[in-house]
Short mmCIF file of C-alpha atoms and ligand atoms in Angstrom, two decimals:
data_model
loop_
_atom_site.label_atom_id
_atom_site.label_comp_id
_atom_site.label_asym_id
_atom_site.label_seq_id
_atom_site.Cartn_x
_atom_site.Cartn_y
_atom_site.Cartn_z
CA MET W 1 -37.11 95.08 -48.87
CA ALA W 2 -36.21 97.55 -51.56
CA VAL W 3 -33.48 100.07 -52.15
CA LEU W 4 -34.90 103.57 -52.60
CA PRO W 5 -33.32 106.43 -54.59
CA ILE W 6 -31.74 109.06 -52.33
CA ILE W 7 -32.54 112.70 -53.06
CA ILE W 8 -29.50 114.95 -53.48
CA ALA W 9 -29.51 118.58 -52.28
CA PRO W 10 -30.54 121.16 -53.21
CA ASP W 11 -34.10 119.87 -53.50
CA PRO W 12 -37.32 121.38 -52.12
CA ARG W 13 -38.30 118.01 -50.57
CA LEU W 14 -35.30 118.29 -48.24
CA LYS W 15 -36.56 121.64 -46.92
CA GLN W 16 -40.02 120.58 -45.69
CA VAL W 17 -41.25 119.96 -42.16
CA CYS W 18 -42.36 116.32 -42.08
CA VAL W 19 -45.68 115.15 -40.64
CA PRO W 20 -46.00 112.85 -37.62
CA ILE W 21 -47.35 109.36 -38.22
CA ASP W 22 -50.41 108.02 -36.38
CA ARG W 23 -48.98 104.60 -35.70
CA VAL W 24 -46.30 102.26 -36.99
CA ASN W 25 -48.39 100.04 -39.25
CA ASP W 26 -47.28 97.69 -42.02
CA GLU W 27 -46.74 100.57 -44.44
CA ILE W 28 -44.43 102.42 -42.03
CA ARG W 29 -42.64 99.17 -41.08
CA ARG W 30 -41.97 98.57 -44.76
CA LEU W 31 -40.70 102.13 -45.15
CA MET W 32 -38.36 101.62 -42.16
CA ASP W 33 -37.06 98.34 -43.61
CA ASP W 34 -36.52 99.87 -47.06
CA MET W 35 -34.77 102.89 -45.57
CA LEU W 36 -32.48 100.63 -43.55
CA GLU W 37 -31.54 98.59 -46.62
CA THR W 38 -30.96 101.80 -48.60
CA MET W 39 -28.76 103.19 -45.80
CA TYR W 40 -26.64 100.03 -45.48
CA LEU W 41 -26.08 99.87 -49.23
CA ALA W 42 -25.12 103.56 -49.58
CA PRO W 43 -23.30 103.05 -47.13
CA GLY W 44 -24.35 105.46 -44.41
CA VAL W 45 -24.99 105.54 -40.68
CA GLY W 46 -28.41 107.22 -40.82
CA LEU W 47 -31.25 108.11 -43.16
CA ALA W 48 -34.40 110.19 -42.78
CA ALA W 49 -37.62 109.60 -44.73
CA PRO W 50 -37.51 112.95 -46.61
CA GLN W 51 -34.19 111.84 -48.13
CA VAL W 52 -36.19 109.20 -50.03
CA GLY W 53 -39.01 111.63 -50.78
CA ILE W 54 -41.40 110.57 -47.97
CA LEU W 55 -42.30 113.60 -45.85
CA LYS W 56 -43.04 111.62 -42.68
CA ARG W 57 -41.30 111.65 -39.31
CA VAL W 58 -39.33 108.41 -39.69
CA ILE W 59 -35.57 107.91 -39.27
CA VAL W 60 -33.20 104.96 -39.24
CA VAL W 61 -29.74 104.95 -37.65
CA ASP W 62 -26.99 102.36 -37.22
CA VAL W 63 -23.54 103.51 -36.16
CA SER W 64 -22.12 100.02 -35.51
CA LYS W 65 -18.79 99.51 -37.26
CA ASP W 66 -19.01 95.77 -37.75
CA GLU W 67 -21.46 94.44 -40.32
CA GLY W 68 -21.78 91.27 -38.25
CA GLU W 69 -23.02 93.20 -35.21
CA ARG W 70 -25.53 95.58 -36.65
CA GLN W 71 -27.51 97.72 -34.22
CA PRO W 72 -30.31 99.36 -36.17
CA HIS W 73 -32.46 102.01 -34.50
CA LEU W 74 -35.79 102.47 -36.27
CA MET W 75 -37.70 105.51 -35.02
CA ALA W 76 -40.99 107.18 -35.81
CA ASN W 77 -41.95 110.57 -34.35
CA PRO W 78 -38.60 110.95 -32.51
CA GLU W 79 -38.57 113.68 -29.84
CA LEU W 80 -35.72 114.87 -27.66
CA VAL W 81 -36.82 114.64 -24.02
CA TRP W 82 -33.45 115.69 -22.61
CA VAL W 83 -30.20 117.16 -23.90
CA ALA W 84 -26.88 117.58 -22.05
CA ASP W 85 -25.57 121.07 -21.27
CA GLU W 86 -22.27 119.95 -22.70
CA ASP W 87 -21.80 120.30 -26.46
CA ALA W 88 -19.77 118.16 -28.83
CA ASN W 89 -18.22 119.20 -32.12
CA ALA W 90 -18.24 116.46 -34.73
CA GLU W 91 -17.59 116.24 -38.44
CA GLU W 92 -20.79 115.33 -40.29
CA GLY W 93 -21.63 114.17 -43.75
CA CYS W 94 -24.95 113.41 -45.41
CA LEU W 95 -26.09 110.99 -48.09
CA SER W 96 -27.98 113.93 -49.64
CA LEU W 97 -24.77 115.99 -49.85
CA PRO W 98 -22.34 113.37 -51.13
CA ASP W 99 -18.64 114.02 -50.63
CA HIS W 100 -19.08 117.11 -48.43
CA PHE W 101 -18.30 117.30 -44.74
CA GLY W 102 -18.35 119.91 -42.03
CA ASP W 103 -18.12 120.42 -38.28
CA VAL W 104 -21.39 120.80 -36.41
CA VAL W 105 -21.83 121.56 -32.70
CA ARG W 106 -24.68 119.73 -30.97
CA PRO W 107 -25.51 118.55 -27.43
CA ALA W 108 -23.05 115.76 -26.57
CA SER W 109 -25.69 113.41 -25.17
CA ILE W 110 -29.46 113.13 -25.48
CA ARG W 111 -32.52 111.14 -24.52
CA VAL W 112 -34.95 110.48 -27.35
CA ARG W 113 -38.52 109.19 -27.19
CA TYR W 114 -40.02 107.50 -30.26
CA LEU W 115 -42.25 104.76 -31.61
CA ASP W 116 -40.29 101.67 -32.55
CA HIS W 117 -40.80 99.11 -35.34
CA GLU W 118 -43.56 97.44 -33.25
CA ASN W 119 -45.36 100.74 -32.51
CA GLU W 120 -44.12 100.64 -28.88
CA ILE W 121 -43.15 103.90 -27.19
CA ARG W 122 -39.47 103.78 -26.24
CA GLU W 123 -36.93 106.09 -24.70
CA SER W 124 -33.21 105.73 -25.38
CA ALA W 125 -30.10 107.53 -24.22
CA ALA W 126 -27.37 108.28 -26.75
CA GLU W 127 -23.94 109.87 -26.77
CA GLY W 128 -21.03 110.23 -29.18
CA LEU W 129 -21.63 109.36 -32.83
CA LEU W 130 -25.06 107.89 -32.07
CA ALA W 131 -26.24 111.15 -30.46
CA THR W 132 -24.82 113.17 -33.36
CA CYS W 133 -26.46 110.94 -35.92
CA ILE W 134 -29.91 110.88 -34.27
CA GLN W 135 -29.88 114.69 -34.03
CA HIS W 136 -28.73 114.99 -37.66
CA GLU W 137 -31.61 112.73 -38.79
CA MET W 138 -34.12 114.59 -36.61
CA ASP W 139 -32.99 117.84 -38.27
CA HIS W 140 -33.96 116.34 -41.64
CA LEU W 141 -37.55 116.02 -40.34
CA GLU W 142 -37.55 119.82 -39.86
CA GLY W 143 -36.11 120.46 -43.31
CA ILE W 144 -32.69 121.24 -41.85
CA LEU W 145 -29.46 119.99 -43.42
CA PHE W 146 -26.10 119.88 -41.64
CA VAL W 147 -24.88 122.70 -43.89
CA ASP W 148 -27.63 124.90 -42.38
CA HIS W 149 -25.53 124.86 -39.19
CA MET W 150 -22.54 126.24 -41.10
CA SER W 151 -21.86 129.76 -42.37
CA ALA W 152 -23.82 130.92 -45.43
CA LEU W 153 -20.52 131.15 -47.29
CA LYS W 154 -19.59 127.50 -46.71
CA ARG W 155 -23.17 126.33 -47.26
CA ASN W 156 -23.51 128.10 -50.59
CA MET W 157 -20.15 126.86 -51.75
CA ILE W 158 -21.19 123.24 -51.09
CA LEU W 159 -24.65 123.66 -52.65
CA ARG W 160 -23.17 125.29 -55.76
CA LYS W 161 -20.78 122.36 -56.19
CA LEU W 162 -23.68 119.91 -55.87
CA ILE W 163 -25.70 121.80 -58.50
CA LYS W 164 -22.73 121.66 -60.85
CA ALA W 165 -22.22 117.95 -60.21
CA LYS W 166 -25.92 117.25 -60.81
CA LYS W 167 -25.82 119.15 -64.10
CA ALA W 168 -22.72 117.30 -65.19
CA GLY W 169 -24.32 114.01 -64.15
CA ASP W 170 -21.25 113.04 -62.16
CA LEU W 171 -22.13 113.13 -58.49
CA PRO W 172 -19.15 112.00 -56.47
CA VAL W 173 -19.10 108.53 -54.97
CA VAL W 174 -19.54 108.53 -51.21
CA GLU W 175 -16.62 106.75 -49.62
CA SER W 176 -16.91 107.61 -45.95
CA ALA W 177 -19.12 105.48 -43.72
CA ALA W 178 -19.90 108.39 -41.42
CA VAL W 179 -22.56 109.97 -43.57
CA SER W 180 -26.21 110.24 -42.80
NI1 LIG X 1 -28.28 113.59 -43.70
#
Protein backbone atom coordinates (compact mmCIF):
# COMPACT_ATOMS: atom_id res chain seq x y z
CA MET A 1 0.00 0.00 0.00
CA ALA A 2 1.08 3.57 -0.50
CA VAL A 3 0.24 6.92 1.01
CA LEU A 4 -1.04 9.33 -1.63
CA PRO A 5 -0.80 13.15 -1.53
CA ILE A 6 -4.12 14.79 -0.64
CA ILE A 7 -5.26 17.71 -2.81
CA ILE A 8 -6.12 20.88 -0.89
CA ALA A 9 -8.96 23.18 -2.00
CA PRO A 10 -9.40 25.25 -4.02
CA ASP A 11 -8.38 22.97 -6.88
CA PRO A 12 -10.20 22.26 -10.15
CA ARG A 13 -9.84 18.48 -9.59
CA LEU A 14 -12.11 18.78 -6.55
CA LYS A 15 -14.87 20.32 -8.69
CA GLN A 16 -15.29 17.55 -11.28
CA VAL A 17 -17.99 14.92 -11.61
CA CYS A 18 -16.21 11.57 -11.31
CA VAL A 19 -16.76 8.66 -13.70
CA PRO A 20 -18.23 5.30 -12.67
CA ILE A 21 -15.93 2.29 -12.76
CA ASP A 22 -16.76 -0.83 -14.79
CA ARG A 23 -15.71 -3.30 -12.14
CA VAL A 24 -13.52 -3.50 -9.05
CA ASN A 25 -10.38 -5.01 -10.55
CA ASP A 26 -6.85 -5.13 -9.14
CA GLU A 27 -6.21 -1.51 -10.08
CA ILE A 28 -9.29 -0.27 -8.22
CA ARG A 29 -8.58 -2.58 -5.25
CA ARG A 30 -5.11 -1.07 -5.04
CA LEU A 31 -6.59 2.43 -5.21
CA MET A 32 -9.01 1.55 -2.38
CA ASP A 33 -6.18 0.14 -0.25
CA ASP A 34 -3.96 3.17 -0.87
CA MET A 35 -6.82 5.56 -0.10
CA LEU A 36 -7.53 3.72 3.15
CA GLU A 37 -3.90 3.92 4.24
CA THR A 38 -3.79 7.61 3.30
CA MET A 39 -6.99 8.27 5.27
CA TYR A 40 -5.78 6.45 8.41
CA LEU A 41 -2.47 8.30 8.36
CA ALA A 42 -4.03 11.76 7.86
CA PRO A 43 -5.97 10.92 10.12
CA GLY A 44 -9.48 11.14 8.74
CA VAL A 45 -12.74 9.20 8.74
CA GLY A 46 -13.32 9.26 4.98
CA LEU A 47 -11.63 9.94 1.67
CA ALA A 48 -12.87 10.17 -1.91
CA ALA A 49 -10.77 9.35 -4.98
CA PRO A 50 -10.80 12.93 -6.39
CA GLN A 51 -9.05 14.07 -3.20
CA VAL A 52 -6.02 12.08 -4.41
CA GLY A 53 -6.47 13.25 -7.99
CA ILE A 54 -8.29 10.15 -9.34
CA LEU A 55 -11.60 11.21 -10.90
CA LYS A 56 -13.35 7.86 -10.35
CA ARG A 57 -16.34 6.99 -8.21
CA VAL A 58 -14.49 5.38 -5.30
CA ILE A 59 -14.74 6.26 -1.60
CA VAL A 60 -13.39 4.84 1.65
CA VAL A 61 -14.89 5.45 5.09
CA ASP A 62 -14.09 4.28 8.61
CA VAL A 63 -15.71 6.05 11.55
CA SER A 64 -14.60 3.54 14.22
CA LYS A 65 -12.95 5.27 17.17
CA ASP A 66 -10.67 2.45 18.23
CA GLU A 67 -7.68 1.64 16.03
CA GLY A 68 -7.90 -1.96 17.21
CA GLU A 69 -11.44 -2.35 15.89
CA ARG A 70 -11.28 -0.78 12.49
CA GLN A 71 -14.38 -1.00 10.30
CA PRO A 72 -13.39 0.11 6.82
CA HIS A 73 -16.07 0.58 4.17
CA LEU A 74 -14.64 0.47 0.65
CA MET A 75 -17.16 1.53 -1.98
CA ALA A 76 -17.18 1.93 -5.73
CA ASN A 77 -20.09 3.56 -7.60
CA PRO A 78 -22.00 4.31 -4.35
CA GLU A 79 -25.67 5.23 -4.86
CA LEU A 80 -28.26 6.27 -2.31
CA VAL A 81 -31.26 3.96 -2.64
CA TRP A 82 -33.14 5.44 0.32
CA VAL A 83 -32.86 8.49 2.57
CA ALA A 84 -34.79 9.26 5.77
CA ASP A 85 -37.25 12.17 5.85
CA GLU A 86 -35.58 13.25 9.05
CA ASP A 87 -32.51 15.47 8.74
CA ALA A 88 -29.47 15.69 10.98
CA ASN A 89 -27.19 18.66 11.48
CA ALA A 90 -23.56 17.71 12.02
CA GLU A 91 -20.26 19.53 12.08
CA GLU A 92 -18.08 18.42 9.16
CA GLY A 93 -14.47 18.80 8.23
CA CYS A 94 -12.53 17.66 5.18
CA LEU A 95 -8.96 16.55 4.56
CA SER A 96 -9.01 18.86 1.51
CA LEU A 97 -9.96 21.86 3.69
CA PRO A 98 -7.65 21.33 6.65
CA ASP A 99 -8.54 23.07 9.90
CA HIS A 100 -11.96 24.31 8.74
CA PHE A 101 -15.28 23.04 10.01
CA GLY A 102 -18.93 23.81 9.47
CA ASP A 103 -22.45 22.55 10.12
CA VAL A 104 -24.14 20.69 7.29
CA VAL A 105 -27.72 19.39 7.23
CA ARG A 106 -28.21 16.01 5.54
CA PRO A 107 -30.66 13.09 5.79
CA ALA A 108 -30.12 11.44 9.19
CA SER A 109 -30.07 7.89 7.84
CA ILE A 110 -29.52 6.34 4.43
CA ARG A 111 -29.25 3.11 2.49
CA VAL A 112 -26.38 2.95 0.03
CA ARG A 113 -25.75 0.46 -2.77
CA TYR A 114 -22.19 -0.03 -4.04
CA LEU A 115 -19.58 -2.44 -5.33
CA ASP A 116 -17.30 -3.67 -2.58
CA HIS A 117 -13.60 -4.60 -2.60
CA GLU A 118 -14.48 -7.98 -4.19
CA ASN A 119 -16.70 -6.43 -6.90
CA GLU A 120 -19.83 -7.72 -5.13
CA ILE A 121 -22.96 -5.54 -5.12
CA ARG A 122 -23.86 -4.64 -1.55
CA GLU A 123 -26.43 -2.54 0.22
CA SER A 124 -25.81 -1.04 3.65
CA ALA A 125 -27.82 1.06 6.06
CA ALA A 126 -26.09 3.91 7.88
CA GLU A 127 -27.00 6.53 10.45
CA GLY A 128 -25.19 9.09 12.60
CA LEU A 129 -21.57 9.87 11.76
CA LEU A 130 -21.37 7.00 9.26
CA ALA A 131 -24.34 8.36 7.27
CA THR A 132 -22.88 11.88 7.37
CA CYS A 133 -19.49 10.67 6.25
CA ILE A 134 -20.76 8.50 3.37
CA GLN A 135 -22.85 11.41 2.07
CA HIS A 136 -19.90 13.80 2.42
CA GLU A 137 -17.69 11.41 0.40
CA MET A 138 -20.41 10.87 -2.22
CA ASP A 139 -20.62 14.66 -2.61
CA HIS A 140 -16.92 14.68 -3.53
CA LEU A 141 -17.76 12.40 -6.50
CA GLU A 142 -20.06 15.18 -7.78
CA GLY A 143 -17.43 17.88 -7.26
CA ILE A 144 -19.21 19.15 -4.15
CA LEU A 145 -17.35 20.16 -0.99
CA PHE A 146 -18.97 20.57 2.42
CA VAL A 147 -18.46 24.33 2.16
CA ASP A 148 -20.75 24.28 -0.90
CA HIS A 149 -23.58 23.58 1.57
CA MET A 150 -22.72 26.74 3.51
CA SER A 151 -23.39 30.39 2.66
CA ALA A 152 -21.24 31.97 -0.06
CA LEU A 153 -19.86 34.33 2.58
CA LYS A 154 -18.59 31.53 4.84
CA ARG A 155 -17.40 29.45 1.88
CA ASN A 156 -15.37 32.28 0.38
CA MET A 157 -13.87 33.16 3.72
CA ILE A 158 -12.61 29.59 4.17
CA LEU A 159 -11.34 29.28 0.59
CA ARG A 160 -9.50 32.61 0.84
CA LYS A 161 -7.77 31.44 4.02
CA LEU A 162 -6.72 28.20 2.29
CA ILE A 163 -5.30 30.14 -0.68
CA LYS A 164 -3.30 32.30 1.71
CA ALA A 165 -2.04 29.26 3.62
CA LYS A 166 -1.04 27.54 0.36
CA LYS A 167 0.88 30.62 -0.76
CA ALA A 168 2.62 30.89 2.57
CA GLY A 169 3.40 27.17 2.44
CA ASP A 170 2.05 26.67 5.94
CA LEU A 171 -1.14 24.68 5.71
CA PRO A 172 -2.45 24.01 9.19
CA VAL A 173 -2.03 20.58 10.72
CA VAL A 174 -5.29 18.64 10.94
CA GLU A 175 -5.89 17.64 14.52
CA SER A 176 -9.49 16.49 14.56
CA ALA A 177 -10.28 12.89 13.66
CA ALA A 178 -13.70 13.80 12.28
CA VAL A 179 -12.51 15.02 8.91
CA SER A 180 -13.18 13.44 5.59
NI1 LIG B 1 -13.98 15.69 2.34
